[in-house]
């Protein structure tokens, strides 16, 4: 499973001249936490380059909840698909915390990619990676238990955002339980039960607004389909 984009963002992959050129094409906007940056179904075609903060990419489910499809950070681009093909937005994007973005009109974004082959290649690589990740997510939803999906998500968050503090890995991007549930395609109640099992096994520690992984190795085994004294 993969909520994150590539380890090197689109902006990191650009040279200084390309970054300066792209920055000159857009307008900066600040978004408070939880504000909608892009709305599913909208026919707008601008892309947003994230300059600060994190966003969730999500879609509503039939039961009225959300399914978080991805997390996007500073340096990544959201809304690029609509900018490229002009079709309605395929998902919504919301600010996870305070976010600053650079809105670039669709025609300007397309011109930028067409005139700069390296930037165009980076964008194609990003789109390919997202398709592969989406395929993996569908397989996981069909074949893995909630506990396994949660273990994979916690390992991913630890690997990509964790820092070691007092012999545990504290997640710098702690998602609330309902957001964790949305990121694994499950209910808040099921994720709360799975977290309780992991706490009882000494694998995670939770507190008000905090989430830490106490032992990554067993979580990796669980995410790979091996049991560690837990029962789903």
mmCIF file with all atom_site columns, C-alpha atoms in Angstrom:
data_model
loop_
_atom_site.group_PDB
_atom_site.id
_atom_site.type_symbol
_atom_site.label_atom_id
_atom_site.label_alt_id
_atom_site.label_comp_id
_atom_site.label_asym_id
_atom_site.label_entity_id
_atom_site.label_seq_id
_atom_site.pdbx_PDB_ins_code
_atom_site.Cartn_x
_atom_site.Cartn_y
_atom_site.Cartn_z
_atom_site.occupancy
_atom_site.B_iso_or_equiv
_atom_site.pdbx_formal_charge
_atom_site.auth_seq_id
_atom_site.auth_comp_id
_atom_site.auth_asym_id
_atom_site.auth_atom_id
_atom_site.pdbx_PDB_model_num
ATOM 1   C CA . UNK A 1 1   ? 0.000   0.000   0.000   1.00 0.00 ? 1   UNK A CA 1
ATOM 2   C CA . UNK A 1 2   ? 1.214   3.522   -0.604  1.00 0.00 ? 2   UNK A CA 1
ATOM 3   C CA . UNK A 1 3   ? -0.251  6.824   0.472   1.00 0.00 ? 3   UNK A CA 1
ATOM 4   C CA . UNK A 1 4   ? 2.870   8.757   -0.358  1.00 0.00 ? 4   UNK A CA 1
ATOM 5   C CA . UNK A 1 5   ? 4.258   9.911   -3.652  1.00 0.00 ? 5   UNK A CA 1
ATOM 6   C CA . UNK A 1 6   ? 7.821   9.384   -4.750  1.00 0.00 ? 6   UNK A CA 1
ATOM 7   C CA . UNK A 1 7   ? 10.553  10.132  -2.212  1.00 0.00 ? 7   UNK A CA 1
ATOM 8   C CA . UNK A 1 8   ? 11.800  12.953  -4.445  1.00 0.00 ? 8   UNK A CA 1
ATOM 9   C CA . UNK A 1 9   ? 9.005   15.379  -5.233  1.00 0.00 ? 9   UNK A CA 1
ATOM 10  C CA . UNK A 1 10  ? 8.267   16.978  -8.571  1.00 0.00 ? 10  UNK A CA 1
ATOM 11  C CA . UNK A 1 11  ? 9.770   20.294  -7.481  1.00 0.00 ? 11  UNK A CA 1
ATOM 12  C CA . UNK A 1 12  ? 12.879  18.584  -6.106  1.00 0.00 ? 12  UNK A CA 1
ATOM 13  C CA . UNK A 1 13  ? 13.390  16.933  -9.477  1.00 0.00 ? 13  UNK A CA 1
ATOM 14  C CA . UNK A 1 14  ? 13.347  20.233  -11.353 1.00 0.00 ? 14  UNK A CA 1
ATOM 15  C CA . UNK A 1 15  ? 16.435  22.329  -11.903 1.00 0.00 ? 15  UNK A CA 1
ATOM 16  C CA . UNK A 1 16  ? 16.600  25.890  -10.473 1.00 0.00 ? 16  UNK A CA 1
ATOM 17  C CA . UNK A 1 17  ? 15.598  27.502  -13.782 1.00 0.00 ? 17  UNK A CA 1
ATOM 18  C CA . UNK A 1 18  ? 12.575  25.205  -14.199 1.00 0.00 ? 18  UNK A CA 1
ATOM 19  C CA . UNK A 1 19  ? 11.460  25.789  -10.608 1.00 0.00 ? 19  UNK A CA 1
ATOM 20  C CA . UNK A 1 20  ? 11.720  29.541  -11.068 1.00 0.00 ? 20  UNK A CA 1
ATOM 21  C CA . UNK A 1 21  ? 9.794   29.379  -14.332 1.00 0.00 ? 21  UNK A CA 1
ATOM 22  C CA . UNK A 1 22  ? 6.977   27.320  -12.826 1.00 0.00 ? 22  UNK A CA 1
ATOM 23  C CA . UNK A 1 23  ? 6.748   29.564  -9.773  1.00 0.00 ? 23  UNK A CA 1
ATOM 24  C CA . UNK A 1 24  ? 6.353   32.565  -12.065 1.00 0.00 ? 24  UNK A CA 1
ATOM 25  C CA . UNK A 1 25  ? 3.313   31.009  -13.741 1.00 0.00 ? 25  UNK A CA 1
ATOM 26  C CA . UNK A 1 26  ? 1.125   30.712  -10.650 1.00 0.00 ? 26  UNK A CA 1
ATOM 27  C CA . UNK A 1 27  ? -0.538  32.529  -7.771  1.00 0.00 ? 27  UNK A CA 1
ATOM 28  C CA . UNK A 1 28  ? 0.089   31.663  -4.117  1.00 0.00 ? 28  UNK A CA 1
ATOM 29  C CA . UNK A 1 29  ? -2.820  30.712  -1.860  1.00 0.00 ? 29  UNK A CA 1
ATOM 30  C CA . UNK A 1 30  ? -2.956  29.839  1.838   1.00 0.00 ? 30  UNK A CA 1
ATOM 31  C CA . UNK A 1 31  ? -5.378  27.150  3.021   1.00 0.00 ? 31  UNK A CA 1
ATOM 32  C CA . UNK A 1 32  ? -6.325  26.611  6.684   1.00 0.00 ? 32  UNK A CA 1
ATOM 33  C CA . UNK A 1 33  ? -6.519  23.051  8.075   1.00 0.00 ? 33  UNK A CA 1
ATOM 34  C CA . UNK A 1 34  ? -9.283  20.898  6.535   1.00 0.00 ? 34  UNK A CA 1
ATOM 35  C CA . UNK A 1 35  ? -10.120 23.423  3.816   1.00 0.00 ? 35  UNK A CA 1
ATOM 36  C CA . UNK A 1 36  ? -10.905 21.952  0.413   1.00 0.00 ? 36  UNK A CA 1
ATOM 37  C CA . UNK A 1 37  ? -8.177  22.721  -2.100  1.00 0.00 ? 37  UNK A CA 1
ATOM 38  C CA . UNK A 1 38  ? -9.814  20.831  -4.992  1.00 0.00 ? 38  UNK A CA 1
ATOM 39  C CA . UNK A 1 39  ? -13.292 19.280  -5.122  1.00 0.00 ? 39  UNK A CA 1
ATOM 40  C CA . UNK A 1 40  ? -14.182 16.018  -6.847  1.00 0.00 ? 40  UNK A CA 1
ATOM 41  C CA . UNK A 1 41  ? -16.370 16.605  -9.891  1.00 0.00 ? 41  UNK A CA 1
ATOM 42  C CA . UNK A 1 42  ? -15.363 20.228  -10.396 1.00 0.00 ? 42  UNK A CA 1
ATOM 43  C CA . UNK A 1 43  ? -14.543 21.196  -13.957 1.00 0.00 ? 43  UNK A CA 1
ATOM 44  C CA . UNK A 1 44  ? -11.744 23.590  -13.009 1.00 0.00 ? 44  UNK A CA 1
ATOM 45  C CA . UNK A 1 45  ? -8.416  22.735  -14.650 1.00 0.00 ? 45  UNK A CA 1
ATOM 46  C CA . UNK A 1 46  ? -5.747  24.529  -12.615 1.00 0.00 ? 46  UNK A CA 1
ATOM 47  C CA . UNK A 1 47  ? -3.006  22.513  -10.925 1.00 0.00 ? 47  UNK A CA 1
ATOM 48  C CA . UNK A 1 48  ? -1.679  23.283  -7.447  1.00 0.00 ? 48  UNK A CA 1
ATOM 49  C CA . UNK A 1 49  ? 1.983   22.988  -6.532  1.00 0.00 ? 49  UNK A CA 1
ATOM 50  C CA . UNK A 1 50  ? 2.194   22.430  -2.770  1.00 0.00 ? 50  UNK A CA 1
ATOM 51  C CA . UNK A 1 51  ? 4.741   24.781  -1.217  1.00 0.00 ? 51  UNK A CA 1
ATOM 52  C CA . UNK A 1 52  ? 4.071   24.076  2.470   1.00 0.00 ? 52  UNK A CA 1
ATOM 53  C CA . UNK A 1 53  ? 2.167   21.494  4.488   1.00 0.00 ? 53  UNK A CA 1
ATOM 54  C CA . UNK A 1 54  ? 0.353   18.225  3.781   1.00 0.00 ? 54  UNK A CA 1
ATOM 55  C CA . UNK A 1 55  ? -2.868  17.414  1.934   1.00 0.00 ? 55  UNK A CA 1
ATOM 56  C CA . UNK A 1 56  ? -5.140  14.388  1.789   1.00 0.00 ? 56  UNK A CA 1
ATOM 57  C CA . UNK A 1 57  ? -6.497  13.131  -1.522  1.00 0.00 ? 57  UNK A CA 1
ATOM 58  C CA . UNK A 1 58  ? -9.841  11.474  -0.915  1.00 0.00 ? 58  UNK A CA 1
ATOM 59  C CA . UNK A 1 59  ? -13.140 10.318  -2.354  1.00 0.00 ? 59  UNK A CA 1
ATOM 60  C CA . UNK A 1 60  ? -16.502 9.684   -0.643  1.00 0.00 ? 60  UNK A CA 1
ATOM 61  C CA . UNK A 1 61  ? -17.701 6.126   -0.066  1.00 0.00 ? 61  UNK A CA 1
ATOM 62  C CA . UNK A 1 62  ? -21.183 4.691   -0.430  1.00 0.00 ? 62  UNK A CA 1
ATOM 63  C CA . UNK A 1 63  ? -21.610 4.607   3.353   1.00 0.00 ? 63  UNK A CA 1
ATOM 64  C CA . UNK A 1 64  ? -20.999 8.341   3.626   1.00 0.00 ? 64  UNK A CA 1
ATOM 65  C CA . UNK A 1 65  ? -17.431 8.217   4.918   1.00 0.00 ? 65  UNK A CA 1
ATOM 66  C CA . UNK A 1 66  ? -14.177 9.042   3.161   1.00 0.00 ? 66  UNK A CA 1
ATOM 67  C CA . UNK A 1 67  ? -11.525 6.888   1.556   1.00 0.00 ? 67  UNK A CA 1
ATOM 68  C CA . UNK A 1 68  ? -8.123  8.580   1.691   1.00 0.00 ? 68  UNK A CA 1
ATOM 69  C CA . UNK A 1 69  ? -6.313  7.728   -1.522  1.00 0.00 ? 69  UNK A CA 1
ATOM 70  C CA . UNK A 1 70  ? -3.030  9.542   -0.915  1.00 0.00 ? 70  UNK A CA 1
ATOM 71  C CA . UNK A 1 71  ? -1.070  12.036  1.133   1.00 0.00 ? 71  UNK A CA 1
ATOM 72  C CA . UNK A 1 72  ? 0.716   14.821  -0.687  1.00 0.00 ? 72  UNK A CA 1
ATOM 73  C CA . UNK A 1 73  ? 3.454   17.065  0.724   1.00 0.00 ? 73  UNK A CA 1
ATOM 74  C CA . UNK A 1 74  ? 5.332   20.228  -0.162  1.00 0.00 ? 74  UNK A CA 1
ATOM 75  C CA . UNK A 1 75  ? 6.945   19.922  -3.575  1.00 0.00 ? 75  UNK A CA 1
ATOM 76  C CA . UNK A 1 76  ? 4.255   17.688  -5.058  1.00 0.00 ? 76  UNK A CA 1
ATOM 77  C CA . UNK A 1 77  ? 1.558   18.660  -7.550  1.00 0.00 ? 77  UNK A CA 1
ATOM 78  C CA . UNK A 1 78  ? -2.161  18.016  -7.126  1.00 0.00 ? 78  UNK A CA 1
ATOM 79  C CA . UNK A 1 79  ? -4.874  18.564  -9.706  1.00 0.00 ? 79  UNK A CA 1
ATOM 80  C CA . UNK A 1 80  ? -2.485  17.717  -12.526 1.00 0.00 ? 80  UNK A CA 1
ATOM 81  C CA . UNK A 1 81  ? -4.797  15.174  -14.173 1.00 0.00 ? 81  UNK A CA 1
ATOM 82  C CA . UNK A 1 82  ? -7.561  17.714  -14.783 1.00 0.00 ? 82  UNK A CA 1
ATOM 83  C CA . UNK A 1 83  ? -4.961  20.230  -15.909 1.00 0.00 ? 83  UNK A CA 1
ATOM 84  C CA . UNK A 1 84  ? -3.717  17.744  -18.506 1.00 0.00 ? 84  UNK A CA 1
ATOM 85  C CA . UNK A 1 85  ? -6.962  16.238  -19.827 1.00 0.00 ? 85  UNK A CA 1
ATOM 86  C CA . UNK A 1 86  ? -9.599  18.863  -18.986 1.00 0.00 ? 86  UNK A CA 1
ATOM 87  C CA . UNK A 1 87  ? -11.965 16.300  -17.459 1.00 0.00 ? 87  UNK A CA 1
ATOM 88  C CA . UNK A 1 88  ? -13.770 16.720  -14.095 1.00 0.00 ? 88  UNK A CA 1
ATOM 89  C CA . UNK A 1 89  ? -11.728 16.280  -10.922 1.00 0.00 ? 89  UNK A CA 1
ATOM 90  C CA . UNK A 1 90  ? -11.425 12.580  -10.050 1.00 0.00 ? 90  UNK A CA 1
ATOM 91  C CA . UNK A 1 91  ? -10.935 13.158  -6.292  1.00 0.00 ? 91  UNK A CA 1
ATOM 92  C CA . UNK A 1 92  ? -10.977 15.880  -3.665  1.00 0.00 ? 92  UNK A CA 1
ATOM 93  C CA . UNK A 1 93  ? -7.904  17.376  -2.016  1.00 0.00 ? 93  UNK A CA 1
ATOM 94  C CA . UNK A 1 94  ? -8.057  18.861  1.485   1.00 0.00 ? 94  UNK A CA 1
ATOM 95  C CA . UNK A 1 95  ? -5.475  20.553  3.681   1.00 0.00 ? 95  UNK A CA 1
ATOM 96  C CA . UNK A 1 96  ? -4.379  18.292  6.534   1.00 0.00 ? 96  UNK A CA 1
ATOM 97  C CA . UNK A 1 97  ? -2.843  21.262  8.350   1.00 0.00 ? 97  UNK A CA 1
ATOM 98  C CA . UNK A 1 98  ? -1.931  24.776  7.231   1.00 0.00 ? 98  UNK A CA 1
ATOM 99  C CA . UNK A 1 99  ? -1.039  24.612  3.532   1.00 0.00 ? 99  UNK A CA 1
ATOM 100 C CA . UNK A 1 100 ? 0.407   27.044  1.023   1.00 0.00 ? 100 UNK A CA 1
ATOM 101 C CA . UNK A 1 101 ? -0.087  26.234  -2.647  1.00 0.00 ? 101 UNK A CA 1
ATOM 102 C CA . UNK A 1 102 ? 0.767   27.712  -6.011  1.00 0.00 ? 102 UNK A CA 1
ATOM 103 C CA . UNK A 1 103 ? -2.244  27.619  -8.346  1.00 0.00 ? 103 UNK A CA 1
ATOM 104 C CA . UNK A 1 104 ? -1.211  27.322  -12.004 1.00 0.00 ? 104 UNK A CA 1
ATOM 105 C CA . UNK A 1 105 ? -3.823  27.634  -14.759 1.00 0.00 ? 105 UNK A CA 1
ATOM 106 C CA . UNK A 1 106 ? -4.232  24.457  -16.811 1.00 0.00 ? 106 UNK A CA 1
ATOM 107 C CA . UNK A 1 107 ? -3.102  25.991  -20.104 1.00 0.00 ? 107 UNK A CA 1
ATOM 108 C CA . UNK A 1 108 ? -0.019  27.446  -18.440 1.00 0.00 ? 108 UNK A CA 1
ATOM 109 C CA . UNK A 1 109 ? 0.801   24.118  -16.777 1.00 0.00 ? 109 UNK A CA 1
ATOM 110 C CA . UNK A 1 110 ? 0.477   22.275  -20.083 1.00 0.00 ? 110 UNK A CA 1
ATOM 111 C CA . UNK A 1 111 ? 2.682   24.856  -21.814 1.00 0.00 ? 111 UNK A CA 1
ATOM 112 C CA . UNK A 1 112 ? 5.298   24.496  -19.073 1.00 0.00 ? 112 UNK A CA 1
ATOM 113 C CA . UNK A 1 113 ? 5.450   20.705  -19.509 1.00 0.00 ? 113 UNK A CA 1
ATOM 114 C CA . UNK A 1 114 ? 5.430   20.905  -23.319 1.00 0.00 ? 114 UNK A CA 1
ATOM 115 C CA . UNK A 1 115 ? 8.307   23.366  -23.386 1.00 0.00 ? 115 UNK A CA 1
ATOM 116 C CA . UNK A 1 116 ? 10.473  21.570  -20.809 1.00 0.00 ? 116 UNK A CA 1
ATOM 117 C CA . UNK A 1 117 ? 11.106  17.891  -21.627 1.00 0.00 ? 117 UNK A CA 1
ATOM 118 C CA . UNK A 1 118 ? 12.688  17.074  -18.265 1.00 0.00 ? 118 UNK A CA 1
ATOM 119 C CA . UNK A 1 119 ? 9.663   18.427  -16.383 1.00 0.00 ? 119 UNK A CA 1
ATOM 120 C CA . UNK A 1 120 ? 7.346   16.493  -18.698 1.00 0.00 ? 120 UNK A CA 1
ATOM 121 C CA . UNK A 1 121 ? 9.278   13.268  -18.037 1.00 0.00 ? 121 UNK A CA 1
ATOM 122 C CA . UNK A 1 122 ? 9.063   13.861  -14.286 1.00 0.00 ? 122 UNK A CA 1
ATOM 123 C CA . UNK A 1 123 ? 5.294   14.335  -14.508 1.00 0.00 ? 123 UNK A CA 1
ATOM 124 C CA . UNK A 1 124 ? 4.858   11.149  -16.559 1.00 0.00 ? 124 UNK A CA 1
ATOM 125 C CA . UNK A 1 125 ? 6.943   9.235   -14.002 1.00 0.00 ? 125 UNK A CA 1
ATOM 126 C CA . UNK A 1 126 ? 4.771   10.607  -11.188 1.00 0.00 ? 126 UNK A CA 1
ATOM 127 C CA . UNK A 1 127 ? 1.539   9.620   -12.934 1.00 0.00 ? 127 UNK A CA 1
ATOM 128 C CA . UNK A 1 128 ? 2.882   6.107   -13.598 1.00 0.00 ? 128 UNK A CA 1
ATOM 129 C CA . UNK A 1 129 ? 3.876   5.698   -9.951  1.00 0.00 ? 129 UNK A CA 1
ATOM 130 C CA . UNK A 1 130 ? 0.417   6.778   -8.826  1.00 0.00 ? 130 UNK A CA 1
ATOM 131 C CA . UNK A 1 131 ? -1.245  4.234   -11.126 1.00 0.00 ? 131 UNK A CA 1
ATOM 132 C CA . UNK A 1 132 ? 0.952   1.452   -9.741  1.00 0.00 ? 132 UNK A CA 1
ATOM 133 C CA . UNK A 1 133 ? 0.135   2.535   -6.204  1.00 0.00 ? 133 UNK A CA 1
ATOM 134 C CA . UNK A 1 134 ? -3.609  2.582   -6.981  1.00 0.00 ? 134 UNK A CA 1
ATOM 135 C CA . UNK A 1 135 ? -3.390  -0.990  -8.328  1.00 0.00 ? 135 UNK A CA 1
ATOM 136 C CA . UNK A 1 136 ? -1.633  -2.089  -5.148  1.00 0.00 ? 136 UNK A CA 1
ATOM 137 C CA . UNK A 1 137 ? -4.272  -0.394  -3.003  1.00 0.00 ? 137 UNK A CA 1
ATOM 138 C CA . UNK A 1 138 ? -7.096  -2.215  -4.784  1.00 0.00 ? 138 UNK A CA 1
ATOM 139 C CA . UNK A 1 139 ? -5.391  -5.567  -4.262  1.00 0.00 ? 139 UNK A CA 1
ATOM 140 C CA . UNK A 1 140 ? -4.848  -4.801  -0.581  1.00 0.00 ? 140 UNK A CA 1
ATOM 141 C CA . UNK A 1 141 ? -8.481  -3.830  -0.036  1.00 0.00 ? 141 UNK A CA 1
ATOM 142 C CA . UNK A 1 142 ? -9.617  -7.075  -1.640  1.00 0.00 ? 142 UNK A CA 1
ATOM 143 C CA . UNK A 1 143 ? -7.199  -9.484  0.040   1.00 0.00 ? 143 UNK A CA 1
ATOM 144 C CA . UNK A 1 144 ? -5.916  -8.104  3.372   1.00 0.00 ? 144 UNK A CA 1
ATOM 145 C CA . UNK A 1 145 ? -7.520  -7.812  6.791   1.00 0.00 ? 145 UNK A CA 1
ATOM 146 C CA . UNK A 1 146 ? -8.027  -4.458  8.511   1.00 0.00 ? 146 UNK A CA 1
ATOM 147 C CA . UNK A 1 147 ? -5.216  -5.341  10.923  1.00 0.00 ? 147 UNK A CA 1
ATOM 148 C CA . UNK A 1 148 ? -2.804  -6.082  8.072   1.00 0.00 ? 148 UNK A CA 1
ATOM 149 C CA . UNK A 1 149 ? -3.737  -2.909  6.208   1.00 0.00 ? 149 UNK A CA 1
ATOM 150 C CA . UNK A 1 150 ? -3.315  -0.853  9.380   1.00 0.00 ? 150 UNK A CA 1
ATOM 151 C CA . UNK A 1 151 ? 0.080   -2.458  10.046  1.00 0.00 ? 151 UNK A CA 1
ATOM 152 C CA . UNK A 1 152 ? 1.191   -1.567  6.517   1.00 0.00 ? 152 UNK A CA 1
ATOM 153 C CA . UNK A 1 153 ? -0.023  1.986   6.939   1.00 0.00 ? 153 UNK A CA 1
ATOM 154 C CA . UNK A 1 154 ? 1.781   2.433   10.262  1.00 0.00 ? 154 UNK A CA 1
ATOM 155 C CA . UNK A 1 155 ? 5.005   1.027   8.812   1.00 0.00 ? 155 UNK A CA 1
ATOM 156 C CA . UNK A 1 156 ? 4.708   3.410   5.874   1.00 0.00 ? 156 UNK A CA 1
ATOM 157 C CA . UNK A 1 157 ? 4.064   6.402   8.131   1.00 0.00 ? 157 UNK A CA 1
ATOM 158 C CA . UNK A 1 158 ? 7.004   5.434   10.349  1.00 0.00 ? 158 UNK A CA 1
ATOM 159 C CA . UNK A 1 159 ? 9.338   5.003   7.381   1.00 0.00 ? 159 UNK A CA 1
ATOM 160 C CA . UNK A 1 160 ? 8.334   8.263   5.709   1.00 0.00 ? 160 UNK A CA 1
ATOM 161 C CA . UNK A 1 161 ? 7.555   10.614  8.612   1.00 0.00 ? 161 UNK A CA 1
ATOM 162 C CA . UNK A 1 162 ? 8.855   8.980   11.797  1.00 0.00 ? 162 UNK A CA 1
ATOM 163 C CA . UNK A 1 163 ? 11.544  10.182  14.172  1.00 0.00 ? 163 UNK A CA 1
ATOM 164 C CA . UNK A 1 164 ? 13.156  8.153   16.953  1.00 0.00 ? 164 UNK A CA 1
ATOM 165 C CA . UNK A 1 165 ? 12.325  9.444   20.424  1.00 0.00 ? 165 UNK A CA 1
ATOM 166 C CA . UNK A 1 166 ? 12.927  7.487   23.628  1.00 0.00 ? 166 UNK A CA 1
ATOM 167 C CA . UNK A 1 167 ? 13.453  4.229   21.691  1.00 0.00 ? 167 UNK A CA 1
ATOM 168 C CA . UNK A 1 168 ? 10.150  4.487   19.820  1.00 0.00 ? 168 UNK A CA 1
ATOM 169 C CA . UNK A 1 169 ? 9.353   5.918   16.391  1.00 0.00 ? 169 UNK A CA 1
ATOM 170 C CA . UNK A 1 170 ? 7.021   8.885   16.790  1.00 0.00 ? 170 UNK A CA 1
ATOM 171 C CA . UNK A 1 171 ? 4.979   9.704   13.706  1.00 0.00 ? 171 UNK A CA 1
ATOM 172 C CA . UNK A 1 172 ? 5.418   13.334  12.696  1.00 0.00 ? 172 UNK A CA 1
ATOM 173 C CA . UNK A 1 173 ? 2.183   13.117  10.730  1.00 0.00 ? 173 UNK A CA 1
ATOM 174 C CA . UNK A 1 174 ? -0.166  11.550  13.282  1.00 0.00 ? 174 UNK A CA 1
ATOM 175 C CA . UNK A 1 175 ? -3.541  10.960  11.659  1.00 0.00 ? 175 UNK A CA 1
ATOM 176 C CA . UNK A 1 176 ? -6.651  10.875  13.832  1.00 0.00 ? 176 UNK A CA 1
ATOM 177 C CA . UNK A 1 177 ? -8.372  7.486   14.136  1.00 0.00 ? 177 UNK A CA 1
ATOM 178 C CA . UNK A 1 178 ? -11.057 8.412   11.612  1.00 0.00 ? 178 UNK A CA 1
ATOM 179 C CA . UNK A 1 179 ? -8.313  9.486   9.174   1.00 0.00 ? 179 UNK A CA 1
ATOM 180 C CA . UNK A 1 180 ? -6.390  6.254   9.738   1.00 0.00 ? 180 UNK A CA 1
ATOM 181 C CA . UNK A 1 181 ? -9.619  4.382   9.071   1.00 0.00 ? 181 UNK A CA 1
ATOM 182 C CA . UNK A 1 182 ? -10.171 6.383   5.885   1.00 0.00 ? 182 UNK A CA 1
ATOM 183 C CA . UNK A 1 183 ? -6.621  5.598   4.774   1.00 0.00 ? 183 UNK A CA 1
ATOM 184 C CA . UNK A 1 184 ? -7.127  1.816   5.036   1.00 0.00 ? 184 UNK A CA 1
ATOM 185 C CA . UNK A 1 185 ? -10.693 1.684   3.729   1.00 0.00 ? 185 UNK A CA 1
ATOM 186 C CA . UNK A 1 186 ? -12.275 0.660   7.020   1.00 0.00 ? 186 UNK A CA 1
ATOM 187 C CA . UNK A 1 187 ? -14.478 1.987   9.808   1.00 0.00 ? 187 UNK A CA 1
ATOM 188 C CA . UNK A 1 188 ? -13.245 3.944   12.803  1.00 0.00 ? 188 UNK A CA 1
ATOM 189 C CA . UNK A 1 189 ? -14.528 1.191   15.091  1.00 0.00 ? 189 UNK A CA 1
ATOM 190 C CA . UNK A 1 190 ? -12.575 -1.532  13.275  1.00 0.00 ? 190 UNK A CA 1
ATOM 191 C CA . UNK A 1 191 ? -9.383  0.519   13.329  1.00 0.00 ? 191 UNK A CA 1
ATOM 192 C CA . UNK A 1 192 ? -9.834  1.292   17.047  1.00 0.00 ? 192 UNK A CA 1
ATOM 193 C CA . UNK A 1 193 ? -10.090 -2.458  17.703  1.00 0.00 ? 193 UNK A CA 1
ATOM 194 C CA . UNK A 1 194 ? -6.993  -3.149  15.608  1.00 0.00 ? 194 UNK A CA 1
ATOM 195 C CA . UNK A 1 195 ? -5.037  -0.412  17.408  1.00 0.00 ? 195 UNK A CA 1
ATOM 196 C CA . UNK A 1 196 ? -6.046  -1.898  20.746  1.00 0.00 ? 196 UNK A CA 1
ATOM 197 C CA . UNK A 1 197 ? -4.686  -5.279  19.660  1.00 0.00 ? 197 UNK A CA 1
ATOM 198 C CA . UNK A 1 198 ? -1.410  -3.675  18.573  1.00 0.00 ? 198 UNK A CA 1
ATOM 199 C CA . UNK A 1 199 ? -1.141  -1.793  21.884  1.00 0.00 ? 199 UNK A CA 1
ATOM 200 C CA . UNK A 1 200 ? -1.739  -4.976  23.847  1.00 0.00 ? 200 UNK A CA 1
ATOM 201 C CA . UNK A 1 201 ? 1.081   -6.621  21.889  1.00 0.00 ? 201 UNK A CA 1
ATOM 202 C CA . UNK A 1 202 ? 3.381   -3.701  22.723  1.00 0.00 ? 202 UNK A CA 1
ATOM 203 C CA . UNK A 1 203 ? 3.800   -2.740  19.076  1.00 0.00 ? 203 UNK A CA 1
ATOM 204 C CA . UNK A 1 204 ? 2.324   0.773   19.198  1.00 0.00 ? 204 UNK A CA 1
ATOM 205 C CA . UNK A 1 205 ? 1.730   3.468   21.771  1.00 0.00 ? 205 UNK A CA 1
ATOM 206 C CA . UNK A 1 206 ? -1.046  6.017   21.558  1.00 0.00 ? 206 UNK A CA 1
ATOM 207 C CA . UNK A 1 207 ? -1.890  9.163   23.452  1.00 0.00 ? 207 UNK A CA 1
ATOM 208 C CA . UNK A 1 208 ? -3.757  12.429  22.988  1.00 0.00 ? 208 UNK A CA 1
ATOM 209 C CA . UNK A 1 209 ? -2.707  13.591  19.534  1.00 0.00 ? 209 UNK A CA 1
ATOM 210 C CA . UNK A 1 210 ? 0.252   11.202  19.402  1.00 0.00 ? 210 UNK A CA 1
ATOM 211 C CA . UNK A 1 211 ? 0.991   7.850   17.787  1.00 0.00 ? 211 UNK A CA 1
ATOM 212 C CA . UNK A 1 212 ? 4.274   5.975   18.056  1.00 0.00 ? 212 UNK A CA 1
ATOM 213 C CA . UNK A 1 213 ? 5.570   2.626   16.833  1.00 0.00 ? 213 UNK A CA 1
ATOM 214 C CA . UNK A 1 214 ? 7.393   0.761   19.582  1.00 0.00 ? 214 UNK A CA 1
ATOM 215 C CA . UNK A 1 215 ? 8.534   -2.223  17.510  1.00 0.00 ? 215 UNK A CA 1
ATOM 216 C CA . UNK A 1 216 ? 8.691   -1.985  13.717  1.00 0.00 ? 216 UNK A CA 1
ATOM 217 C CA . UNK A 1 217 ? 9.968   -5.489  12.928  1.00 0.00 ? 217 UNK A CA 1
ATOM 218 C CA . UNK A 1 218 ? 6.818   -7.394  14.041  1.00 0.00 ? 218 UNK A CA 1
ATOM 219 C CA . UNK A 1 219 ? 4.643   -4.788  12.335  1.00 0.00 ? 219 UNK A CA 1
ATOM 220 C CA . UNK A 1 220 ? 6.491   -5.420  9.071   1.00 0.00 ? 220 UNK A CA 1
ATOM 221 C CA . UNK A 1 221 ? 5.899   -9.155  9.452   1.00 0.00 ? 221 UNK A CA 1
ATOM 222 C CA . UNK A 1 222 ? 2.217   -8.594  10.188  1.00 0.00 ? 222 UNK A CA 1
ATOM 223 C CA . UNK A 1 223 ? 1.892   -6.309  7.171   1.00 0.00 ? 223 UNK A CA 1
ATOM 224 C CA . UNK A 1 224 ? 3.462   -9.056  5.047   1.00 0.00 ? 224 UNK A CA 1
ATOM 225 C CA . UNK A 1 225 ? 0.865   -11.585 6.188   1.00 0.00 ? 225 UNK A CA 1
ATOM 226 C CA . UNK A 1 226 ? 2.671   -13.180 9.140   1.00 0.00 ? 226 UNK A CA 1
ATOM 227 C CA . UNK A 1 227 ? 0.956   -13.391 12.526  1.00 0.00 ? 227 UNK A CA 1
ATOM 228 C CA . UNK A 1 228 ? 2.386   -11.965 15.732  1.00 0.00 ? 228 UNK A CA 1
ATOM 229 C CA . UNK A 1 229 ? 0.044   -13.223 18.404  1.00 0.00 ? 229 UNK A CA 1
ATOM 230 C CA . UNK A 1 230 ? -2.829  -11.151 17.064  1.00 0.00 ? 230 UNK A CA 1
ATOM 231 C CA . UNK A 1 231 ? -6.185  -12.378 15.841  1.00 0.00 ? 231 UNK A CA 1
ATOM 232 C CA . UNK A 1 232 ? -8.410  -10.689 13.302  1.00 0.00 ? 232 UNK A CA 1
#
